[in-house]
Tab-separated table of C-alpha atoms and ligand atoms in Angstrom:
chain	number	residue	atom	x	y	z
A	1	MET	CA	10.538	-13.944	47.168
A	2	LYS	CA	6.887	-13.175	47.906
A	3	ILE	CA	7.623	-9.481	48.146
A	4	ILE	CA	9.422	-9.537	44.820
A	5	LEU	CA	6.478	-11.276	43.169
A	6	VAL	CA	4.009	-8.828	44.648
A	7	THR	CA	6.186	-5.947	43.507
A	8	ILE	CA	6.365	-7.348	39.992
A	9	ALA	CA	2.612	-7.874	40.008
A	10	LEU	CA	2.092	-4.284	41.097
A	11	ILE	CA	4.395	-2.989	38.391
A	12	LEU	CA	2.562	-5.052	35.784
A	13	LEU	CA	-0.769	-3.778	37.066
A	14	ALA	CA	0.453	-0.221	36.847
A	15	MET	CA	1.368	-0.823	33.250
A	16	ILE	CA	-2.174	-1.737	32.269
A	17	PRO	CA	-3.221	1.330	30.341
A	18	LEU	CA	-6.108	3.231	31.829
A	19	ASN	CA	-7.211	4.327	28.444
A	20	LEU	CA	-8.877	1.522	26.555
A	21	PHE	CA	-7.403	2.685	23.288
A	22	SER	CA	-3.824	2.323	24.433
A	23	HIS	CA	-4.357	-1.420	24.106
A	24	PHE	CA	-4.689	-0.958	20.427
A	25	SER	CA	-2.095	1.726	19.871
A	26	SER	CA	-1.101	0.690	16.474
A	27	PRO	CA	2.016	0.086	14.440
A	28	TRP	CA	0.754	2.628	11.912
A	29	PRO	CA	2.744	5.662	10.892
A	30	SER	CA	1.367	8.863	12.372
A	31	PRO	CA	0.101	11.419	9.932
A	32	VAL	CA	1.370	14.563	11.614
A	33	SER	CA	4.849	15.467	12.792
A	34	THR	CA	5.406	17.821	15.669
A	35	LYS	CA	7.800	20.746	15.493
A	36	ARG	CA	10.682	18.773	16.850
A	37	GLY	CA	10.161	16.137	14.176
A	38	LYS	CA	8.668	13.715	16.657
A	39	LYS	CA	5.712	11.661	15.512
A	40	CYS	CA	2.336	12.606	16.902
A	41	ASP	CA	-0.662	10.311	17.050
A	42	ILE	CA	-3.478	12.600	15.893
A	43	PHE	CA	-6.134	10.123	17.000
A	44	ARG	CA	-5.306	10.499	20.713
A	45	GLY	CA	-6.347	13.745	22.283
A	46	LYS	CA	-9.253	15.745	23.610
A	47	TRP	CA	-11.840	18.283	22.531
A	48	VAL	CA	-11.102	21.941	23.217
A	49	ARG	CA	-13.335	24.970	22.841
A	50	TYR	CA	-13.328	26.611	19.429
A	51	PRO	CA	-15.588	29.685	19.465
A	52	LYS	CA	-15.329	30.249	15.711
A	53	GLY	CA	-17.588	27.268	15.169
A	54	PRO	CA	-18.001	25.013	12.144
A	55	TYR	CA	-16.685	25.266	8.588
A	56	TYR	CA	-20.132	25.375	6.985
A	57	THR	CA	-23.824	25.705	7.727
A	58	ASN	CA	-26.978	24.105	6.371
A	59	VAL	CA	-27.166	27.145	4.064
A	60	THR	CA	-23.622	27.096	2.632
A	61	CYS	CA	-23.748	23.316	2.065
A	62	ARG	CA	-26.505	21.757	0.003
A	63	HIS	CA	-25.381	18.172	0.556
A	64	ILE	CA	-26.685	17.608	4.072
A	65	PHE	CA	-28.966	14.598	4.225
A	66	GLN	CA	-32.300	15.608	5.735
A	67	GLN	CA	-32.020	13.377	8.791
A	68	GLN	CA	-28.692	14.923	9.747
A	69	ASN	CA	-29.751	18.518	9.171
A	70	CYS	CA	-30.184	19.161	12.878
A	71	MET	CA	-30.444	22.947	12.684
A	72	LYS	CA	-33.176	22.775	10.096
A	73	PHE	CA	-35.249	20.592	12.355
A	74	GLY	CA	-34.946	22.946	15.249
A	75	ARG	CA	-32.103	21.722	17.386
A	76	PRO	CA	-31.980	24.700	19.746
A	77	ASP	CA	-28.394	24.496	21.054
A	78	THR	CA	-25.338	25.404	18.985
A	79	GLN	CA	-22.561	25.056	21.567
A	80	PHE	CA	-21.869	21.493	20.353
A	81	LEU	CA	-20.543	23.050	17.133
A	82	LYS	CA	-17.837	25.013	18.937
A	83	TRP	CA	-15.209	22.388	19.692
A	84	ARG	CA	-12.105	21.153	17.908
A	85	TRP	CA	-10.097	17.987	18.352
A	86	LYS	CA	-6.697	18.642	19.930
A	87	PRO	CA	-4.220	15.755	19.650
A	88	ASP	CA	-2.125	15.311	22.802
A	89	GLU	CA	1.205	16.079	21.182
A	90	CYS	CA	0.476	18.370	18.259
A	91	GLU	CA	-2.157	20.470	16.549
A	92	LEU	CA	-4.591	19.025	14.036
A	93	PRO	CA	-4.426	21.433	11.091
A	94	LEU	CA	-7.700	23.029	10.026
A	95	PHE	CA	-9.392	21.446	7.034
A	96	ASP	CA	-8.111	23.178	3.906
A	97	ALA	CA	-10.493	22.504	1.013
A	98	ALA	CA	-8.119	23.859	-1.643
A	99	GLN	CA	-5.303	21.694	-0.358
A	100	PHE	CA	-7.544	18.631	-0.255
A	101	LEU	CA	-8.661	19.101	-3.850
A	102	GLU	CA	-5.086	19.623	-5.043
A	103	LEU	CA	-4.086	16.356	-3.358
A	104	VAL	CA	-6.851	14.366	-5.018
A	105	LYS	CA	-6.613	15.832	-8.512
A	106	GLY	CA	-7.342	13.087	-11.047
A	107	LYS	CA	-8.065	10.629	-8.238
A	108	SER	CA	-11.077	9.119	-6.562
A	109	VAL	CA	-12.355	8.306	-3.093
A	110	ALA	CA	-14.918	5.608	-2.282
A	111	PHE	CA	-16.766	5.199	0.984
A	112	ILE	CA	-18.033	1.652	1.548
A	113	GLY	CA	-20.408	0.935	4.403
A	114	ASP	CA	-23.747	1.875	5.888
A	115	SER	CA	-25.404	5.244	6.346
A	116	LEU	CA	-22.496	6.364	8.524
A	117	ALA	CA	-20.173	5.975	5.550
A	118	ARG	CA	-22.538	8.241	3.664
A	119	ASN	CA	-22.642	10.579	6.658
A	120	GLN	CA	-18.847	10.966	6.316
A	121	MET	CA	-19.069	11.445	2.561
A	122	GLU	CA	-21.615	14.230	2.985
A	123	SER	CA	-19.430	15.851	5.620
A	124	LEU	CA	-16.588	15.795	3.070
A	125	LEU	CA	-18.772	17.348	0.355
A	126	CYS	CA	-19.726	20.107	2.814
A	127	LEU	CA	-16.114	20.714	3.840
A	128	LEU	CA	-15.193	21.052	0.161
A	129	ALA	CA	-18.175	23.283	-0.654
A	130	SER	CA	-16.158	26.487	-0.243
A	131	GLU	CA	-13.903	25.426	-3.125
A	132	GLY	CA	-16.044	23.377	-5.423
A	133	ASP	CA	-19.434	21.923	-6.156
A	134	PRO	CA	-19.546	18.492	-7.735
A	135	ILE	CA	-21.945	17.242	-10.368
A	136	ALA	CA	-23.886	14.084	-9.674
A	137	VAL	CA	-22.883	11.099	-11.765
A	138	SER	CA	-25.533	8.441	-11.832
A	139	ASN	CA	-23.604	5.311	-12.634
A	140	ILE	CA	-24.437	3.370	-9.509
A	141	LYS	CA	-27.597	1.375	-9.619
A	142	TYR	CA	-27.697	0.356	-5.976
A	143	PRO	CA	-29.954	2.032	-3.437
A	144	LEU	CA	-28.469	4.964	-1.583
A	145	SER	CA	-25.166	4.672	-3.417
A	146	LYS	CA	-24.043	7.774	-5.191
A	147	SER	CA	-21.154	9.204	-7.111
A	148	CYS	CA	-20.176	12.755	-7.886
A	149	LEU	CA	-17.448	14.477	-9.840
A	150	TYR	CA	-15.517	17.706	-9.253
A	151	THR	CA	-14.995	18.512	-12.911
A	152	ASP	CA	-12.272	21.144	-12.366
A	153	TYR	CA	-10.192	18.548	-10.554
A	154	ASN	CA	-11.376	15.351	-12.245
A	155	PHE	CA	-11.952	14.117	-8.713
A	156	THR	CA	-14.629	11.513	-8.028
A	157	VAL	CA	-16.236	10.838	-4.644
A	158	ALA	CA	-18.580	7.893	-4.316
A	159	SER	CA	-20.354	6.070	-1.570
A	160	PHE	CA	-21.441	2.480	-1.883
A	161	TRP	CA	-24.230	1.554	0.459
A	162	SER	CA	-23.303	-1.875	1.752
A	163	PRO	CA	-24.111	-2.115	5.453
A	164	TYR	CA	-22.592	-5.581	5.852
A	165	LEU	CA	-19.762	-5.069	3.329
A	166	VAL	CA	-20.675	-8.573	2.182
A	167	LYS	CA	-23.717	-9.837	0.331
A	168	ASP	CA	-26.988	-9.605	2.189
A	169	ILE	CA	-30.493	-10.359	1.104
A	170	ASP	CA	-32.735	-8.167	3.135
A	171	ALA	CA	-30.882	-4.972	3.926
A	172	LYS	CA	-32.775	-2.053	2.500
A	173	PRO	CA	-32.170	1.600	3.230
A	174	THR	CA	-35.596	1.701	4.791
A	175	ALA	CA	-35.358	-1.780	6.302
A	176	GLY	CA	-38.144	-2.230	8.793
A	177	THR	CA	-37.218	-2.500	12.391
A	178	PRO	CA	-33.712	-3.253	13.610
A	179	ASN	CA	-35.243	-6.528	14.804
A	180	SER	CA	-35.911	-8.124	11.461
A	181	LEU	CA	-33.830	-11.153	10.525
A	182	MET	CA	-31.077	-10.567	7.954
A	183	HIS	CA	-29.408	-13.140	5.724
A	184	VAL	CA	-25.705	-12.400	5.447
A	185	PHE	CA	-23.281	-14.199	3.118
A	186	VAL	CA	-20.092	-13.561	5.008
A	187	ASP	CA	-17.732	-14.981	2.377
A	188	GLU	CA	-19.090	-13.013	-0.604
A	189	ALA	CA	-18.163	-9.370	-1.167
A	190	HIS	CA	-21.152	-7.107	-1.792
A	191	GLU	CA	-21.602	-6.555	-5.500
A	192	ALA	CA	-22.522	-2.871	-5.039
A	193	TRP	CA	-18.892	-1.952	-4.376
A	194	MET	CA	-17.042	-5.035	-5.586
A	195	SER	CA	-18.139	-4.456	-9.182
A	196	GLN	CA	-16.742	-0.915	-9.275
A	197	ILE	CA	-14.011	-0.510	-6.708
A	198	GLU	CA	-11.030	-1.488	-8.836
A	199	LYS	CA	-10.545	1.979	-10.297
A	200	PHE	CA	-10.588	3.882	-6.996
A	201	SER	CA	-7.490	5.538	-5.568
A	202	TYR	CA	-8.672	5.610	-1.938
A	203	VAL	CA	-11.170	3.235	-0.376
A	204	ILE	CA	-12.622	3.930	3.055
A	205	VAL	CA	-14.185	0.838	4.613
A	206	SER	CA	-16.464	0.835	7.645
A	207	ALA	CA	-19.211	-1.244	9.228
A	208	GLY	CA	-20.931	-1.426	12.564
A	209	ILE	CA	-24.408	-1.351	13.912
A	210	TRP	CA	-26.095	-3.603	11.339
A	211	PHE	CA	-24.163	-6.554	12.746
A	212	LEU	CA	-26.024	-6.209	16.024
A	213	ARG	CA	-29.301	-7.243	14.396
A	214	PRO	CA	-30.637	-10.789	14.325
A	215	GLN	CA	-28.983	-12.509	11.371
A	216	VAL	CA	-28.281	-15.816	9.704
A	217	TYR	CA	-24.748	-16.362	8.430
A	218	TYR	CA	-24.014	-18.239	5.205
A	219	GLU	CA	-20.748	-19.588	3.837
A	220	ASN	CA	-20.503	-21.319	0.470
A	221	GLY	CA	-24.206	-20.634	0.268
A	222	ASN	CA	-24.977	-22.782	3.330
A	223	ILE	CA	-26.142	-21.717	6.767
A	224	VAL	CA	-23.244	-21.914	9.207
A	225	GLY	CA	-24.945	-20.310	12.167
A	226	CYS	CA	-26.873	-17.317	13.341
A	227	HIS	CA	-26.996	-14.471	15.777
A	228	LEU	CA	-30.247	-14.044	17.746
A	229	CYS	CA	-32.283	-16.011	15.219
A	230	HIS	CA	-33.994	-18.295	17.712
A	231	LYS	CA	-33.902	-21.371	15.492
A	232	LYS	CA	-33.359	-24.606	17.367
A	233	ASN	CA	-31.364	-26.390	14.663
A	234	VAL	CA	-28.966	-23.518	13.842
A	235	THR	CA	-25.697	-23.003	15.689
A	236	ASN	CA	-25.544	-19.871	17.816
A	237	LEU	CA	-22.755	-17.543	16.770
A	238	THR	CA	-21.949	-14.075	18.069
A	239	ALA	CA	-22.232	-10.890	16.058
A	240	LEU	CA	-18.424	-10.762	16.152
A	241	TYR	CA	-18.252	-13.936	14.071
A	242	GLY	CA	-19.982	-12.246	11.160
A	243	TYR	CA	-18.182	-8.969	11.773
A	244	ARG	CA	-14.720	-10.534	11.534
A	245	LYS	CA	-15.615	-12.557	8.447
A	246	ALA	CA	-17.052	-9.503	6.714
A	247	PHE	CA	-13.826	-7.533	7.119
A	248	GLN	CA	-11.742	-10.559	6.148
A	249	THR	CA	-13.800	-11.038	2.998
A	250	THR	CA	-13.661	-7.346	2.127
A	251	PHE	CA	-9.909	-6.994	2.536
A	252	ARG	CA	-9.151	-10.317	0.802
A	253	ASN	CA	-11.305	-9.296	-2.146
A	254	LEU	CA	-9.527	-5.961	-2.447
A	255	LEU	CA	-6.236	-7.862	-2.385
A	256	SER	CA	-7.457	-10.186	-5.114
A	257	LEU	CA	-8.322	-7.466	-7.635
A	258	LYS	CA	-5.705	-7.464	-10.348
A	259	ASN	CA	-5.941	-3.810	-11.299
A	260	PHE	CA	-6.609	-2.344	-7.880
A	261	LYS	CA	-3.848	0.051	-6.840
A	262	GLY	CA	-5.715	2.009	-4.192
A	263	VAL	CA	-4.953	2.701	-0.556
A	264	THR	CA	-7.505	1.135	1.783
A	265	PHE	CA	-8.481	2.869	5.025
A	266	LEU	CA	-10.350	1.237	7.866
A	267	ARG	CA	-12.591	3.889	9.430
A	268	THR	CA	-13.052	2.405	12.867
A	269	VAL	CA	-16.405	1.800	14.486
A	270	SER	CA	-18.611	4.793	15.262
A	271	PRO	CA	-20.069	4.807	18.773
A	272	SER	CA	-23.778	5.392	19.338
A	273	HIS	CA	-24.927	7.068	22.537
A	274	PHE	CA	-28.301	5.943	23.799
A	275	GLU	CA	-28.523	6.912	27.461
A	276	ASN	CA	-31.132	5.927	30.035
A	277	GLY	CA	-32.206	3.025	27.880
A	278	GLU	CA	-31.506	1.385	24.550
A	279	TRP	CA	-32.841	2.523	21.196
A	280	ASN	CA	-36.067	0.581	21.780
A	281	THR	CA	-36.483	1.140	25.495
A	282	GLY	CA	-36.652	4.898	25.703
A	283	GLY	CA	-32.937	5.690	25.401
A	284	ASN	CA	-32.053	9.155	24.221
A	285	CYS	CA	-29.129	11.501	23.596
A	286	VAL	CA	-29.813	14.960	24.939
A	287	ARG	CA	-26.386	16.218	25.925
A	288	THR	CA	-25.106	19.537	24.638
A	289	LYS	CA	-21.365	19.245	25.126
A	290	PRO	CA	-18.531	16.689	25.047
A	291	VAL	CA	-17.853	14.579	28.131
A	292	SER	CA	-14.517	13.527	29.589
A	293	SER	CA	-12.961	10.216	28.647
A	294	LYS	CA	-13.376	9.170	32.288
A	295	GLU	CA	-17.086	9.755	32.111
A	296	MET	CA	-17.735	7.823	28.931
A	297	ARG	CA	-16.121	4.751	27.447
A	298	LEU	CA	-16.766	2.613	24.457
A	299	LYS	CA	-19.346	0.093	25.677
A	300	GLY	CA	-21.419	-2.922	24.732
A	301	LEU	CA	-19.915	-4.913	21.901
A	302	TYR	CA	-18.072	-1.898	20.491
A	303	PRO	CA	-14.658	-2.489	22.156
A	304	GLU	CA	-14.563	-5.991	20.661
A	305	MET	CA	-15.793	-4.779	17.294
A	306	TYR	CA	-12.996	-2.231	17.357
A	307	SER	CA	-10.279	-4.744	18.159
A	308	THR	CA	-11.689	-7.278	15.683
A	309	GLN	CA	-11.604	-4.863	12.769
A	310	VAL	CA	-8.132	-3.603	13.667
A	311	GLU	CA	-6.859	-7.207	13.811
A	312	GLU	CA	-8.277	-7.888	10.377
A	313	LEU	CA	-6.734	-4.700	9.044
A	314	ASN	CA	-3.361	-5.765	10.440
A	315	ALA	CA	-3.686	-9.138	8.734
A	316	ALA	CA	-4.590	-7.458	5.449
A	317	ALA	CA	-1.718	-4.989	5.739
A	318	LYS	CA	0.696	-7.886	6.096
A	319	LEU	CA	-0.639	-9.567	2.957
A	320	GLY	CA	-0.797	-6.186	1.242
A	321	ARG	CA	2.925	-5.594	1.642
A	322	LYS	CA	3.625	-8.558	-0.601
A	323	ARG	CA	1.256	-7.131	-3.192
A	324	GLY	CA	2.408	-3.509	-2.836
A	325	LEU	CA	-1.008	-2.502	-1.480
A	326	LYS	CA	-1.440	-0.203	1.485
A	327	PHE	CA	-3.903	-0.633	4.318
A	328	ARG	CA	-4.254	2.220	6.800
A	329	LEU	CA	-6.008	2.867	10.085
A	330	LEU	CA	-8.350	5.867	10.160
A	331	ASP	CA	-8.819	5.633	13.876
A	332	THR	CA	-11.878	7.790	14.470
A	333	THR	CA	-13.439	5.970	17.415
A	334	GLU	CA	-11.748	7.559	20.416
A	335	ALA	CA	-12.579	11.106	19.364
A	336	LEU	CA	-16.267	10.363	18.972
A	337	VAL	CA	-16.796	8.252	22.097
A	338	VAL	CA	-16.861	11.455	24.135
A	339	ARG	CA	-19.265	13.280	21.793
A	340	PRO	CA	-22.711	12.086	22.912
A	341	ASP	CA	-23.812	15.628	22.034
A	342	GLY	CA	-23.140	15.186	18.316
A	343	HIS	CA	-26.193	13.139	17.293
A	344	PRO	CA	-29.485	14.377	15.851
A	345	GLY	CA	-31.563	12.852	18.667
A	346	TYR	CA	-35.102	14.054	17.960
A	347	TYR	CA	-33.862	16.729	15.554
A	348	GLY	CA	-33.481	14.509	12.509
A	349	LYS	CA	-37.057	15.024	11.386
A	350	THR	CA	-39.797	17.601	11.644
A	351	VAL	CA	-41.781	17.347	14.833
A	352	HIS	CA	-44.873	16.613	12.737
A	353	GLU	CA	-43.430	13.268	11.760
A	354	ASN	CA	-44.045	11.925	15.235
A	355	VAL	CA	-40.498	10.829	15.922
A	356	THR	CA	-40.572	8.153	18.555
A	357	ILE	CA	-37.038	6.813	18.267
A	358	PRO	CA	-34.304	9.436	18.596
A	359	ASP	CA	-31.272	9.084	16.343
A	360	CYS	CA	-28.263	8.629	18.617
A	361	VAL	CA	-26.321	6.814	15.877
A	362	HIS	CA	-25.719	9.243	13.016
A	363	TRP	CA	-24.026	12.613	13.375
A	364	CYS	CA	-25.365	16.124	12.814
A	365	LEU	CA	-23.856	18.075	9.928
A	366	PRO	CA	-22.007	20.188	10.690
A	367	GLY	CA	-20.756	18.355	13.760
A	368	PRO	CA	-17.971	16.288	15.290
A	369	ILE	CA	-17.959	13.876	12.326
A	370	ASP	CA	-16.255	16.634	10.315
A	371	THR	CA	-13.146	15.719	12.295
A	372	TRP	CA	-13.041	12.350	10.467
A	373	ASN	CA	-12.286	14.251	7.291
A	374	GLU	CA	-9.747	16.483	9.011
A	375	PHE	CA	-8.017	13.200	9.882
A	376	LEU	CA	-8.466	11.936	6.330
A	377	LEU	CA	-6.791	15.009	4.871
A	378	GLN	CA	-3.757	14.478	7.112
A	379	MET	CA	-3.569	10.838	6.046
A	380	LEU	CA	-3.812	11.680	2.362
A	381	LYS	CA	-1.046	14.242	2.812
A	382	MET	CA	1.099	11.504	4.267
A	383	GLU	CA	0.395	9.135	1.379
A	384	GLY	CA	1.835	11.736	-0.942
A	385	ASP	CA	1.528	11.755	-4.687
A	386	SER	CA	4.011	9.009	-5.413
A	387	SER	CA	2.044	6.230	-3.749
A	388	LEU	CA	-0.324	5.605	-6.629
A	389	GLY	CA	0.136	4.186	-10.047
A	390	GLN	CA	-2.051	6.866	-11.597
B	1	LIG	C1	-31.193	25.963	7.996
B	1	LIG	O1	-31.434	26.036	9.382
B	1	LIG	C2	-32.333	27.071	9.748
B	1	LIG	C3	-32.382	27.126	11.269
B	1	LIG	O2	-31.104	27.429	11.789
B	1	LIG	C4	-33.677	26.803	9.141
B	1	LIG	O3	-34.581	27.852	9.464
B	1	LIG	C5	-33.561	26.670	7.622
B	1	LIG	O4	-34.783	26.251	7.064
B	1	LIG	C6	-32.486	25.670	7.241
B	1	LIG	N1	-32.263	25.710	5.798
B	1	LIG	C7	-31.956	24.615	5.081
B	1	LIG	C8	-31.782	24.822	3.625
B	1	LIG	O5	-31.767	23.516	5.580
B	2	LIG	C1	-9.874	11.519	-14.808
B	2	LIG	O1	-9.372	10.629	-13.812
B	2	LIG	C2	-9.531	9.272	-14.122
B	2	LIG	C3	-9.025	8.482	-12.929
B	2	LIG	O2	-9.767	8.805	-11.781
B	2	LIG	C4	-8.791	8.927	-15.398
B	2	LIG	O3	-9.026	7.581	-15.724
B	2	LIG	C5	-9.292	9.828	-16.517
B	2	LIG	O4	-8.517	9.592	-17.686
B	2	LIG	C6	-9.184	11.278	-16.111
B	2	LIG	N1	-9.799	12.120	-17.143
B	2	LIG	C7	-9.235	13.215	-17.610
B	2	LIG	C8	-10.010	13.969	-18.632
B	2	LIG	O5	-8.132	13.610	-17.226
B	3	LIG	C1	-33.930	-26.144	10.424
B	3	LIG	O1	-35.254	-26.592	10.515
B	3	LIG	C2	-36.147	-26.036	9.549
B	3	LIG	C3	-37.562	-26.442	9.886
B	3	LIG	O2	-37.616	-27.793	10.241
B	3	LIG	C4	-35.696	-26.450	8.156
B	3	LIG	O3	-36.539	-25.875	7.169
B	3	LIG	C5	-34.280	-25.960	7.934
B	3	LIG	O4	-33.779	-26.405	6.690
B	3	LIG	C6	-33.359	-26.461	9.041
B	3	LIG	N1	-32.060	-25.796	8.911
B	3	LIG	C7	-30.904	-26.454	8.936
B	3	LIG	C8	-29.649	-25.611	8.786
B	3	LIG	O5	-30.842	-27.627	9.084
B	4	LIG	C1	-29.227	-20.598	20.919
B	4	LIG	O1	-29.448	-19.756	22.028
B	4	LIG	C2	-30.822	-19.620	22.358
B	4	LIG	C3	-30.963	-18.565	23.434
B	4	LIG	O2	-29.800	-18.357	24.131
B	4	LIG	C4	-31.380	-20.961	22.778
B	4	LIG	O3	-32.762	-20.848	23.080
B	4	LIG	C5	-31.207	-21.942	21.609
B	4	LIG	O4	-31.651	-23.229	21.988
B	4	LIG	C6	-29.755	-22.004	21.172
B	4	LIG	N1	-29.665	-22.815	19.986
B	4	LIG	C7	-28.764	-23.808	19.811
B	4	LIG	C8	-28.834	-24.559	18.520
B	4	LIG	O5	-27.935	-24.062	20.656
B	5	LIG	C1	-47.467	8.993	17.289
B	5	LIG	O1	-46.888	7.809	17.792
B	5	LIG	C2	-47.598	7.247	18.879
B	5	LIG	C3	-46.777	6.081	19.424
B	5	LIG	O2	-46.361	5.223	18.410
B	5	LIG	C4	-49.002	6.836	18.396
B	5	LIG	O3	-49.714	6.277	19.462
B	5	LIG	C5	-49.722	8.039	17.825
B	5	LIG	O4	-50.962	7.658	17.275
B	5	LIG	C6	-48.883	8.731	16.752
B	5	LIG	N1	-49.519	9.987	16.336
B	5	LIG	C7	-49.596	10.357	15.058
B	5	LIG	C8	-50.230	11.678	14.821
B	5	LIG	O5	-49.189	9.677	14.126
């Protein structure tokens, strides 16, 4: 009997996936089929050398935000630009700007989130630069939000700067130190996107690092607790409390919009890579090439943030089915965990600006973040033209 139990235990142990992400392998359809017609999960794979290098440069693309223009600010190494993501069971097709623009003719894409959402939007604008240059449309009054139109395709791309997804009082693009206390209304969608999202065909939702700050959470306008606020009479809650509520509120609000017919994508959490310290204790990111998945894992609160947001997406997808609304997983995390070399580090500003905190959060353009939009193209292809009302 004992031997049988031990054997069963050993078998069960052996079944525990070594790769963290296998825990979350999702019920989502896979965007790319292999030759034999088998499904291939494009989000599981590894980086392989690609000597041809990136799709664009800081000269061919005028949309690179200064702080992510690593070459301009003297990043000396370029080897980090010469890798491509190789899914385990298939090839990830190269980004095809003409194909992308054909797919989105007469449609619109919105990125909702913090500066990493904008980072992805700017990567997309750069990837499309070979085929089209959009005009800026200034119909968004919120800071750092922007909208632009590819007139030949009547295609709109917008980003709504909303670092908590929900209403906040103090978040500003230039918000002081990451230590300042934020007031976050976890049951109220942020007006910046909520007021305009109804007409969008594709909505890409993301959130992350802002939830790690000290913050007070409100529901129904009342304080329900806080994270790192050091107030004796306020209940201690974890960052995950606010994180879960924010996604819940976002997805529920999208579901509640009468005229919304869009497909919602969750772009999963983007790992930062401070090594030899945290952002405020001398940590840095100085690597020049990808690492193996054995060498680097998702750490800190990120694994739980990842599973929390995927759970909320699953819940929304279930509700969405009744409403005929689609919720999809844009599962970018695994690919970027092993790219500690992709951040600006000290090369997000001129040396004269006395940079004391390296940026190990955002991603250089060009850089590994371009892969997020290679994924996005494959997912849009899968959605096909028939999925939308317009
Ligand atoms: C592009 O990067 C180069 C260095 O590779 C730099 O000299 C140049 O000023 C940059 N140009 C722009 C427009 O960012
Ligand atoms: C452009 O696309 C929008 C939807 O994104 C649609 O409402 C509008 O009528 C289109 N305009 C033209 C000129 O086709
Ligand atoms: C906590 O105490 C402060 C100072 O006494 C008070 O202003 C605040 O309203 C209290 N907060 C709650 C949630 O009771
Ligand atoms: C919350 O946690 C902090 C530090 O862990 C502690 O000092 C404080 O008393 C706690 N507050 C409450 C209301 O439990
Ligand atoms: C650069 O930053 C250091 C550390 O914060 C400070 O002591 C120094 O005065 C700064 N130098 C300039 C030129 O701003």
